[in-house]
XYZ file of C-alpha atoms in Angstrom:
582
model
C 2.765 12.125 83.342
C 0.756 12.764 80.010
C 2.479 15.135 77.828
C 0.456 17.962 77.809
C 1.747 19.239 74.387
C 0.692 16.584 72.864
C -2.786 16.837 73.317
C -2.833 20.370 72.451
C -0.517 19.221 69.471
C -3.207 16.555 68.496
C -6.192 19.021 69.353
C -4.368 21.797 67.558
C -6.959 22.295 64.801
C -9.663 21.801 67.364
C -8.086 24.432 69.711
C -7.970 27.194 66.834
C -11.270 26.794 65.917
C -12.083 27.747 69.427
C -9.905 31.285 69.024
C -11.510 31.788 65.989
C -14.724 31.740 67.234
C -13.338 32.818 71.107
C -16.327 35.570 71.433
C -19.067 32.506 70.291
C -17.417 29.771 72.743
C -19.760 29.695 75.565
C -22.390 29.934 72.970
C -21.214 26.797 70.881
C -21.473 25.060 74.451
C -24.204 26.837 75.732
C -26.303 25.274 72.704
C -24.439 21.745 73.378
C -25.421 22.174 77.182
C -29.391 23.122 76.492
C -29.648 20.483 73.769
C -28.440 18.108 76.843
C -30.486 19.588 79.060
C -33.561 19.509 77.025
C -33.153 15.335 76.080
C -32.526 15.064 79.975
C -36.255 17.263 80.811
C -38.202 15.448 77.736
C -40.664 13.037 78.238
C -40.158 13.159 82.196
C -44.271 13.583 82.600
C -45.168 12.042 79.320
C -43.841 8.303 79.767
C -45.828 6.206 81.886
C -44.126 4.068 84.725
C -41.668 1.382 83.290
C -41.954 -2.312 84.510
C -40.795 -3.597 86.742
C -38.539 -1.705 88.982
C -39.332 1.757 88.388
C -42.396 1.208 89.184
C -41.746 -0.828 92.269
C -39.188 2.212 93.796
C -42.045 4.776 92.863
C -45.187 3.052 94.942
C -42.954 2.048 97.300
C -41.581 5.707 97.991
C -45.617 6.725 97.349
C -47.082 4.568 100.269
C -44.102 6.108 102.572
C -45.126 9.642 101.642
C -49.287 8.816 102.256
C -48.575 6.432 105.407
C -45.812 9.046 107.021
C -43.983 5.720 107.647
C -39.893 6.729 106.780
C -38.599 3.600 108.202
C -40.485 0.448 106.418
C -39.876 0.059 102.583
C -43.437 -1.508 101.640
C -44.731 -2.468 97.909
C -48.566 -3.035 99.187
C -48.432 -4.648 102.006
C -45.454 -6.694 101.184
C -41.683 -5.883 102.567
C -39.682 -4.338 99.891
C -35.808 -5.499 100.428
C -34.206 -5.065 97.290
C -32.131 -1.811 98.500
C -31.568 0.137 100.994
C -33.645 3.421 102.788
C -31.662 6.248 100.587
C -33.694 6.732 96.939
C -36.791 6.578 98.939
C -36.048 9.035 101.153
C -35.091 11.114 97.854
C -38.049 10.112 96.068
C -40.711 10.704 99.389
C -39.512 14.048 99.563
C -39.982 15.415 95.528
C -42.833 13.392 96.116
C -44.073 15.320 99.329
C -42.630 18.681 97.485
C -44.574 18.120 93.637
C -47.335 15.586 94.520
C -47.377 12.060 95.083
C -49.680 11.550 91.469
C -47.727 11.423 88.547
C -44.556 9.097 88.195
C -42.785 12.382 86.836
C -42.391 13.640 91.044
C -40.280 10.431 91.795
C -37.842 10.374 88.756
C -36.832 14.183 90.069
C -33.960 12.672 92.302
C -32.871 10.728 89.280
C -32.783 13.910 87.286
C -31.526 16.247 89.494
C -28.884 13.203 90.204
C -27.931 13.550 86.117
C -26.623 16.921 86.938
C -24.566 16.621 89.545
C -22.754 13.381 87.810
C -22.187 16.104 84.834
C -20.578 18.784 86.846
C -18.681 16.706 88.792
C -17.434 14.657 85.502
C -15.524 18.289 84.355
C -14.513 18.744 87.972
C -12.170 15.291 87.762
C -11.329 15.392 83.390
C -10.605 18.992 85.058
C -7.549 17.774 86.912
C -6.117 16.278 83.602
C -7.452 18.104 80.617
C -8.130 22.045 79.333
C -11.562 23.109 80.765
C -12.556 23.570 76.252
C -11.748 19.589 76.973
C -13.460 18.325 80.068
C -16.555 20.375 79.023
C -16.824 18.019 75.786
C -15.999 14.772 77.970
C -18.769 15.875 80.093
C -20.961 16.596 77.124
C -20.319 13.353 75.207
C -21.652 11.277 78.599
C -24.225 13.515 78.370
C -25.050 12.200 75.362
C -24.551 9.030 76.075
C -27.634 6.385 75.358
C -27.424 4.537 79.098
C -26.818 7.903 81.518
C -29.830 10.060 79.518
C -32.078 6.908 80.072
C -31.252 6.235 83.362
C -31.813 10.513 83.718
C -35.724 8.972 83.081
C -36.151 6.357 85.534
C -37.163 6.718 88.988
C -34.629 3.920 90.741
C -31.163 4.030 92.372
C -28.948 4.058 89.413
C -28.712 7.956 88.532
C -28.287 8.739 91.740
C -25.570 6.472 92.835
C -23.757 7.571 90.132
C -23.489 11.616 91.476
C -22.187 10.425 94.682
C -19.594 7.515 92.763
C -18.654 10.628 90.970
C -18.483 13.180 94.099
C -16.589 10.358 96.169
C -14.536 9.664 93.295
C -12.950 12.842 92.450
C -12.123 13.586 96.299
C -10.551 10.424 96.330
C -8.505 11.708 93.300
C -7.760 15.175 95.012
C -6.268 13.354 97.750
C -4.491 11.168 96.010
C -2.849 14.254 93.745
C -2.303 16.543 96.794
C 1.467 17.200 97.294
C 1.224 19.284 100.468
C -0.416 18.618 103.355
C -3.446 21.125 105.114
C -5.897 20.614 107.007
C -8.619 20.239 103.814
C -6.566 17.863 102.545
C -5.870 15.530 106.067
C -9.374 16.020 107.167
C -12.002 17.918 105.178
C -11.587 15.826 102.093
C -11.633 12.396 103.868
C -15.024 13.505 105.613
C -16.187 14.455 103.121
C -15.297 11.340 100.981
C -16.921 8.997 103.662
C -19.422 10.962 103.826
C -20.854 10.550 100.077
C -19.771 6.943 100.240
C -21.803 6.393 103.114
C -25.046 7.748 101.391
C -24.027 5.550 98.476
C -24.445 2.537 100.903
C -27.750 4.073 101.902
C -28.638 4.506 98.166
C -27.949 0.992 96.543
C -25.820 -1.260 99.705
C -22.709 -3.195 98.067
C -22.268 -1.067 94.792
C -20.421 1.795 96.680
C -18.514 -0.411 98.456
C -17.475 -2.681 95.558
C -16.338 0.979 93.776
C -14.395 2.772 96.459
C -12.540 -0.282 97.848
C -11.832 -2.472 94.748
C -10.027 1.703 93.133
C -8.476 1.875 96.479
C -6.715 -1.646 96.584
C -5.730 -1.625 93.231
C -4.054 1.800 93.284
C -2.302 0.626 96.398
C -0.933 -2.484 94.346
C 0.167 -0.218 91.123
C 1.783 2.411 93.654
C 3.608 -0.623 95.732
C 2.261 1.506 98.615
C -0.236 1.593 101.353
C 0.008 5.475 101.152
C -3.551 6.194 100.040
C -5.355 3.715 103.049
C -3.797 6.113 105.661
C -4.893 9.815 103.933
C -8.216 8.489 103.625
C -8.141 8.462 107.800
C -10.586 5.048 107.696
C -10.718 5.262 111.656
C -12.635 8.544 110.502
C -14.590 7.016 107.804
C -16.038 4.083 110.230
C -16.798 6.686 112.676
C -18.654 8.833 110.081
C -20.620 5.581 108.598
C -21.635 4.324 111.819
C -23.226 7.470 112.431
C -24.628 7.332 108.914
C -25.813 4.051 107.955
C -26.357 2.054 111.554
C -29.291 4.041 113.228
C -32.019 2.754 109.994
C -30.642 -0.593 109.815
C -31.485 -1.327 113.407
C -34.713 0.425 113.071
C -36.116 -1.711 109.720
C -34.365 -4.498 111.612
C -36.844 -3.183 114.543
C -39.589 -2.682 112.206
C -39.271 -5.772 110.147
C -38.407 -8.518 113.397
C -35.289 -8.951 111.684
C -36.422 -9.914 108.050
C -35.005 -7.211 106.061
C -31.637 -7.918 105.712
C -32.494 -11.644 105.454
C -34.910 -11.216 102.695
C -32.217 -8.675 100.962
C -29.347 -10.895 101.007
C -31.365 -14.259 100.065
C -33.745 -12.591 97.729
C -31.582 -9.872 96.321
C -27.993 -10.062 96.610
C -27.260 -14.062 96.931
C -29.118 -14.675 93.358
C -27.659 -12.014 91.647
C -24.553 -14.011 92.655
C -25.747 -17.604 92.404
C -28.102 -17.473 88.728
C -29.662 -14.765 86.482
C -31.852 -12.914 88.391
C -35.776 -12.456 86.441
C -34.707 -13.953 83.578
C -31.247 -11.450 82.847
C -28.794 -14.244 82.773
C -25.737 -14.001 80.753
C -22.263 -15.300 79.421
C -19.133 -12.603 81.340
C -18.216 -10.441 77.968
C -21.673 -8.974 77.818
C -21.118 -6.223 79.304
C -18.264 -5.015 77.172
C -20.013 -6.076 73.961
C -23.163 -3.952 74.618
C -20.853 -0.764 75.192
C -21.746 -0.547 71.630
C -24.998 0.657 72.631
C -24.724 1.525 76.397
C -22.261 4.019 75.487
C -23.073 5.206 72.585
C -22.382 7.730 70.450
C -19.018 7.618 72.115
C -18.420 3.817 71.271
C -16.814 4.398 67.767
C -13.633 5.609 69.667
C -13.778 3.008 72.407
C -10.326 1.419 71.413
C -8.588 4.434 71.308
C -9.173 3.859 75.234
C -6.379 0.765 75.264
C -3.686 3.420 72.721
C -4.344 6.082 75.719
C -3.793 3.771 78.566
C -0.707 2.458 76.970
C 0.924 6.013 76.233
C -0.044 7.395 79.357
C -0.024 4.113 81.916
C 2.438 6.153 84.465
C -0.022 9.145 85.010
C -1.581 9.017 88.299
C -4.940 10.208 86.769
C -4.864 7.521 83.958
C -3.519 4.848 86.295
C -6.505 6.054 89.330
C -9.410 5.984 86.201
C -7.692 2.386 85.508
C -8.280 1.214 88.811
C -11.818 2.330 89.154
C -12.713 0.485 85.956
C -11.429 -2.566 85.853
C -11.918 -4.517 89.120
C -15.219 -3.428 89.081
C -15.731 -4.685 85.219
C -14.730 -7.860 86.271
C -16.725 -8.104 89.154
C -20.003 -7.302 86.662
C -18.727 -9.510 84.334
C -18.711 -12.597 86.327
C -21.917 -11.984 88.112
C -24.175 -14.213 86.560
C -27.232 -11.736 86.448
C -26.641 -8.995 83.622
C -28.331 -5.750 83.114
C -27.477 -2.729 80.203
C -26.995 -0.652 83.075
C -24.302 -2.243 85.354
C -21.482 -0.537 84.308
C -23.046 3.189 84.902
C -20.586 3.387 87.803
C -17.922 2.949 85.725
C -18.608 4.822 82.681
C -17.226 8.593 83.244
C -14.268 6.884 83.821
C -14.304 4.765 80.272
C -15.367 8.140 79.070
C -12.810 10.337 80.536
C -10.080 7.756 79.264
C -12.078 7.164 75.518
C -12.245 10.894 74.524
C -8.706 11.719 75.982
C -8.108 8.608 73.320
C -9.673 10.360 71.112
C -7.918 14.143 71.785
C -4.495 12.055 71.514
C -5.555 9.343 68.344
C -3.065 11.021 65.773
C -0.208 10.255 68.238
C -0.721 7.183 69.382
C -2.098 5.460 66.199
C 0.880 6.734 63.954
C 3.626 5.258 67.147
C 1.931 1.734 65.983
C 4.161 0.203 63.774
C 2.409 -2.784 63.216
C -0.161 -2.831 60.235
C -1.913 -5.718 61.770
C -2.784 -4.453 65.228
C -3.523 -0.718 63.418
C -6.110 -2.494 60.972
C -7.267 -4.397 64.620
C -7.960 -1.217 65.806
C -9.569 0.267 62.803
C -12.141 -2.633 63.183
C -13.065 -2.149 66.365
C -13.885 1.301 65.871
C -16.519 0.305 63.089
C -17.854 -3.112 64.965
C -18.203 -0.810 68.064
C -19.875 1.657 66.247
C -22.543 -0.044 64.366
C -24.561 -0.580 68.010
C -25.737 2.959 67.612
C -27.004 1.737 63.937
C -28.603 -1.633 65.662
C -30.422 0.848 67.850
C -31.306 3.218 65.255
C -33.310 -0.049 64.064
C -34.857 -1.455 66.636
C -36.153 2.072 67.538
C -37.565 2.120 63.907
C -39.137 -1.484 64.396
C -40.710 -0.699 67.502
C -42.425 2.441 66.295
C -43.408 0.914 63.441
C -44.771 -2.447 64.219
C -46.500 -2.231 67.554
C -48.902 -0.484 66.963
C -48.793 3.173 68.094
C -52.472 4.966 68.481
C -51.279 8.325 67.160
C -51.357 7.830 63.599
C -47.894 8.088 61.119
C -46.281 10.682 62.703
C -44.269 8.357 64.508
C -42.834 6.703 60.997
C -41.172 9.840 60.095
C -39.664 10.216 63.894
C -38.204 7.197 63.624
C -36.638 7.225 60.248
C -35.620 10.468 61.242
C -33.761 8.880 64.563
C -32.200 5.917 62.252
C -30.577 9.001 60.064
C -29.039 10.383 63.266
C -27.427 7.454 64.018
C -26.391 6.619 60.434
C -24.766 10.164 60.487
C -23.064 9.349 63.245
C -21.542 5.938 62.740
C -20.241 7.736 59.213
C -18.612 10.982 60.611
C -17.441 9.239 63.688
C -15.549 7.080 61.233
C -14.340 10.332 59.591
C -12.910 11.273 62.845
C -11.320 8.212 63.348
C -9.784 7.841 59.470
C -8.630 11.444 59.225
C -5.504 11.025 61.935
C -4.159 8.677 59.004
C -4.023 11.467 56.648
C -7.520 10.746 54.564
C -9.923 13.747 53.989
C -7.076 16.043 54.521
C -9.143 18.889 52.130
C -12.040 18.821 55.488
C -10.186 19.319 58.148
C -12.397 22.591 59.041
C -15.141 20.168 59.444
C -13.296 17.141 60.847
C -12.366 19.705 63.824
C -15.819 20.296 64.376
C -17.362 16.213 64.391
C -17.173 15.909 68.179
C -19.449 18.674 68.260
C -21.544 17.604 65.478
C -21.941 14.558 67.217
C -22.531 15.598 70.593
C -25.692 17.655 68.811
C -26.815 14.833 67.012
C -26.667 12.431 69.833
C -28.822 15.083 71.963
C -31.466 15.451 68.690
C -31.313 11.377 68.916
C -32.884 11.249 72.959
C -34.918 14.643 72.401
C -36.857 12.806 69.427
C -36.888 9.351 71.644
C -38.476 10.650 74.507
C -40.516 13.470 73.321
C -42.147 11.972 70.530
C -41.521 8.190 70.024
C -41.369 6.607 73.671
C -44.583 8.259 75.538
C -46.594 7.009 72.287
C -45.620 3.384 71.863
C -48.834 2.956 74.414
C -48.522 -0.703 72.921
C -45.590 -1.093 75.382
C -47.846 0.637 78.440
C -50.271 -2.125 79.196
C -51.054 -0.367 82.400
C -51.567 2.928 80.476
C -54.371 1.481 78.470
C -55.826 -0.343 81.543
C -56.240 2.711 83.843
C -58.046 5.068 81.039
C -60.771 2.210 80.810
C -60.927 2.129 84.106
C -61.416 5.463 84.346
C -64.353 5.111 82.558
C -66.071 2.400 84.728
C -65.308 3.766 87.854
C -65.595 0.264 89.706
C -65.591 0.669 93.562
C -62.453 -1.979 93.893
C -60.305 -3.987 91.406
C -58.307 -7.536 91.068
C -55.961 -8.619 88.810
C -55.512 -12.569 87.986
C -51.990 -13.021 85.428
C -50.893 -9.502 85.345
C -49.300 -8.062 88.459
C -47.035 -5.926 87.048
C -46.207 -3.335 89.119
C -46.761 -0.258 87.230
C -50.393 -1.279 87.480
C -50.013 -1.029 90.894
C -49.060 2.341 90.817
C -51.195 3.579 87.993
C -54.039 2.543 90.075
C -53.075 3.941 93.311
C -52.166 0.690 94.560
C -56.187 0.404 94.499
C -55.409 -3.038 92.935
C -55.700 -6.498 94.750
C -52.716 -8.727 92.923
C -54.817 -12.165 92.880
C -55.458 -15.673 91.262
C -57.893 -16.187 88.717
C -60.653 -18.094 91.615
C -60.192 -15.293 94.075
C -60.805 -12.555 91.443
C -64.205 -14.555 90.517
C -65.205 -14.536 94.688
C -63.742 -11.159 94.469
C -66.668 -9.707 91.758
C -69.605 -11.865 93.609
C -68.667 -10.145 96.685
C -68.956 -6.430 95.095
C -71.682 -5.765 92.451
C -69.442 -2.662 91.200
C -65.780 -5.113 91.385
C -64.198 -5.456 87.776
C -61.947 -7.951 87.324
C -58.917 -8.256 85.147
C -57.886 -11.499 83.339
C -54.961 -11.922 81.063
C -55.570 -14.733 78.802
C -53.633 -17.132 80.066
C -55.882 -17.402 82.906
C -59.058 -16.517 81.531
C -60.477 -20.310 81.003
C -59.706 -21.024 84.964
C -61.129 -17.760 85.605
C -64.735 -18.706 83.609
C -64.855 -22.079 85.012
C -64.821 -20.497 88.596
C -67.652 -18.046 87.539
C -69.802 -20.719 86.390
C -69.373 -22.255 89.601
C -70.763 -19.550 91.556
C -73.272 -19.363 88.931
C -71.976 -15.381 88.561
C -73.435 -13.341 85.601
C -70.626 -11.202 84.151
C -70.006 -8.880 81.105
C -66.735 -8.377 79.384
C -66.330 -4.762 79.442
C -63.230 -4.086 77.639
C -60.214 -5.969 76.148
C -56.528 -4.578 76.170
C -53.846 -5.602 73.835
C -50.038 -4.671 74.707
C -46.769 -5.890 75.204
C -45.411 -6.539 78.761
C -41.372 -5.283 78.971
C -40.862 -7.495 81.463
C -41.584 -10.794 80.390
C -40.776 -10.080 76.375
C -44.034 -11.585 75.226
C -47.620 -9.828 74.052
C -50.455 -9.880 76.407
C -54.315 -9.384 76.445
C -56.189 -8.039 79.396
C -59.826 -8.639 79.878
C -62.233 -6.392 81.692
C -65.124 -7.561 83.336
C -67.629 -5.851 85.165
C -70.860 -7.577 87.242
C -74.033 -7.777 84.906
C -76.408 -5.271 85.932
C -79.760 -5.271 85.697
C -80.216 -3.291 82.397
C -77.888 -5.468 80.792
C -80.034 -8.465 81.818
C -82.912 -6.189 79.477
């Protein structure tokens, strides 16, 4: 078991600054709290759909909201297998609750979802640490650079991460129970099968891959099959089948059986087999951009290893253990890699990394070799110069592509490369003050996770109130609609961009086509635009000379498209009418 006195030994300064202050407590993490809060709220209406799957998950759950169809998962009028029934079913109904219009309705769930993931992250550092404790664990994942963005995007990942975390900590409770009741034989395990079967209705495999992979691995550290018979899996089938079978035979219905064939070819088998759209990458990604994806906690990542090694008998420790690492590994040797894989894992990395970080003093001074203590010194600043590297590429982007809104946005993003310079340097303070340096500022030492936790907040509040719903350079579709707007054209084709946040910015009022049918498209409507990237735009003229059409370039967009990684232009053309001819 951890030593309890320990921690309270190694938090001892931390733990008198909170008597000292006992009356102001809840207001040091009331501010903390609203801070996270208000990064989590900010920029929710303001930043236009993101390519390509946030978009995609938002028309999707629109047209099932307009066409009253809950069954079929359609993006136009093409299936949509890439996961399961549950986020649109989430997404349809904020939808059907705040209006189907604005993207801000369908990133609700995902919001909402941030919550729970919070509360229930003090609920299990709860059954290990002082509530002073969990609160700042939950806080510092708060903070953290992958959960607040995945807070903003309407898809599957915020919310499968509440229910990891709700079916994860009453897997823990039954694992810690000593006694047996009737909550803990039978309430708990419904309960727990329960979430886990919305999980596979939220995003398939991913639930599966968490809750069996802990499971099986516990069961090997314990030398016991203990845990497979309190989780009564009789029970859980029973409560799955009820769950998860009646919509997969009714899109199998709906769909004569392509569904699941078109998810496991299209979706699951490549992730396996290559780099899905381009996202390709060597196994050890994953743990080298922690640096970012878990940042501002990332400076004390290897105090994560000291922890595990000091406490490796705790059945806390050893259960966070097991729900990292087999699922790491699977990640790591999928061939398709995305910043925000690990999210399932992370309050456990976090739970573990700040109870390194309560317990550094200890551990780092029971090292007796200089060489593995300077090993972990380095870590701790090659980890934490990610939040630096994104300090600067925020600061690039603002800077150099070009933002319509004037300089404002310079002295935001200087502004956000001084939080994280801040940051990296007191984080180090943190980290170099258990060795006995800056021994004249402990006062303030005792206070940097706090510090950091309000800086880190400052950091997303500035991102995504100020910097990201202005970079319309990035929002294509953005620029696209407003001229639109303007024409009000009866319909509309694309040729070379079919991204699908144009699809929803539009309505879906958008035909997705090829450069010839967008020209037979415009002779067939006198009030059709057309819109050409430029890659396409010499096919696209060669067919209008053909049918002899007379056409007026209306507008030209500039941007860059996220999903692809390369600059675009749009063209607008309308029909020439009559006046124009005079």
């Amino acid at each position: 078991m951890i030593n309890k006195s320990i921690l309270f030994k190694t938090l001892k300064v931390n733990k008198v600054f909170f008597e000292k202050i006992n009356k102001l407590k809840i207001l040091v993490f009331g501010i903390l709290s609203l801070l996270i809060f208000t990064a989590l709220f900010s920029g929710q209406k303001t930043i236009p759909p993101i390519d390509r799957d946030e978009a995609r998950f938002a028309q999707a759950s629109r047209q099932m909201v307009l066409s009253n169809d809950f069954i079929n998962i359609k993006f136009q009028d093409e299936i949509r297998a890439k996961k399961p029934i549950g986020i649109y079913w989430l997404q349809s109904l904020a939808a059907k609750v705040f209006g189907p219009e604005n993207i801000s309705s369908f990133r609700i769930p995902s919001l909402l979802s941030s919550f729970i993931s919070i509360i229930f992250l003090i609920l299990i550092s709860r059954l290990i640490f002082s509530f002073e404790q969990s609160l700042l664990i939950a806080l510092f994942f708060g903070s953290s650079f992958v959960f607040v963005g995945e807070a903003h995007l309407a898809k599957t990942d915020s919310a499968l991460l509440s229910l990891i975390c709700i079916q994860q900590f009453l897997l823990l409770k039954i694992i810690l129970s000593k006694k047996k009741s009737f909550k803990i034989e039978y309430v708990y395990p419904s309960f727990l099968w329960l979430v886990f079967a919305f999980g596979v209705l939220v995003k398939g495999p991913v639930s599966i891959a968490i809750l069996f992979s802990t499971i099986i691995s516990f069961c090997f550290f314990q030398k016991s099959i203990n845990l497979l018979k309190s989780i009564k899996p009789v029970l859980g089938i029973l409560i799955c089948s009820i769950i998860i079978i009646p919509w997969f035979l009714a899109i199998q219905e709906a769909t004569n059986g392509l569904f699941l064939q078109k998810a496991f070819n299209e979706d699951f088998f490549n992730k396996l087999q290559s780099g899905q759209e381009g996202h390709g990458a060597w196994p050890g990604t994953h743990l080298l951009l922690l640096s970012i994806t878990l940042w501002p906690i990332a400076t004390f990542l290897p105090s994560l290893i000291l922890f595990c090694k000091e406490n490796k008998n705790n059945l806390v420790v050893r259960f966070l253990i097991c729900w990292i690492v087999p699922f790491w590994i699977m990640i790591e040797i999928t061939p398709t890699k995305l910043i925000h894989y690990p999210l399932p894992v992370l309050p456990a990395v976090t739970i573990l990394t700040i109870g390194g970080l309560f317990q550094f003093k200890h551990n780092i001074n029971k090292i007796k070799s200089s060489f593995i203590k300077n090993l972990v010194y380095f870590f701790s600043i090659f980890l934490g110069l990610g939040g630096i590297l994104l300090g600067v590429i925020i600061f690039y982007i603002s800077n150099n592509f070009e933002a319509q809104i004037g300089n404002h946005l310079f002295w935001s993003s200087i502004l956000v490369l001084i939080i994280t310079i801040l940051i990296f340097t007191i984080s180090l303070i943190s980290i170099f003050s258990k060795i006995g340096i800056f021994v004249k500022y402990q006062n303030f030492i005792s206070n940097i996770p706090i510090a950091i936790i309000a800086l880190g907040a400052l950091f997303h509040i500035i991102n995504f109130k100020l910097i990201f719903p202005n970079l319309d350079y990035f929002y294509p579709s953005k620029s696209i609609t407003k001229k639109i707007e303007k024409i009000k054209p009866d319909a509309i084709a694309s040729a070379g961009y079919h991204e699908p946040s144009l699809v929803f910015m539009l309505n879906g009022n958008v035909l997705l086509s090829t450069p010839n049918e967008v020209a037979i498209f415009m002779a067939e409507g006198q009030n059709n635009v057309g819109l050409i990237e430029d890659n396409s735009l010499s096919e696209f003229l060669e067919f209008v000379d053909e049918l002899s059409l007379k056409i007026v370039q209306k507008e030209t967009v500039k941007g860059f498209n996220i999903a692809k990684g390369k600059h675009i232009k749009i063209h607008i053309f309308t029909n020439q009418t009559f006046d124009q001819l005079n």
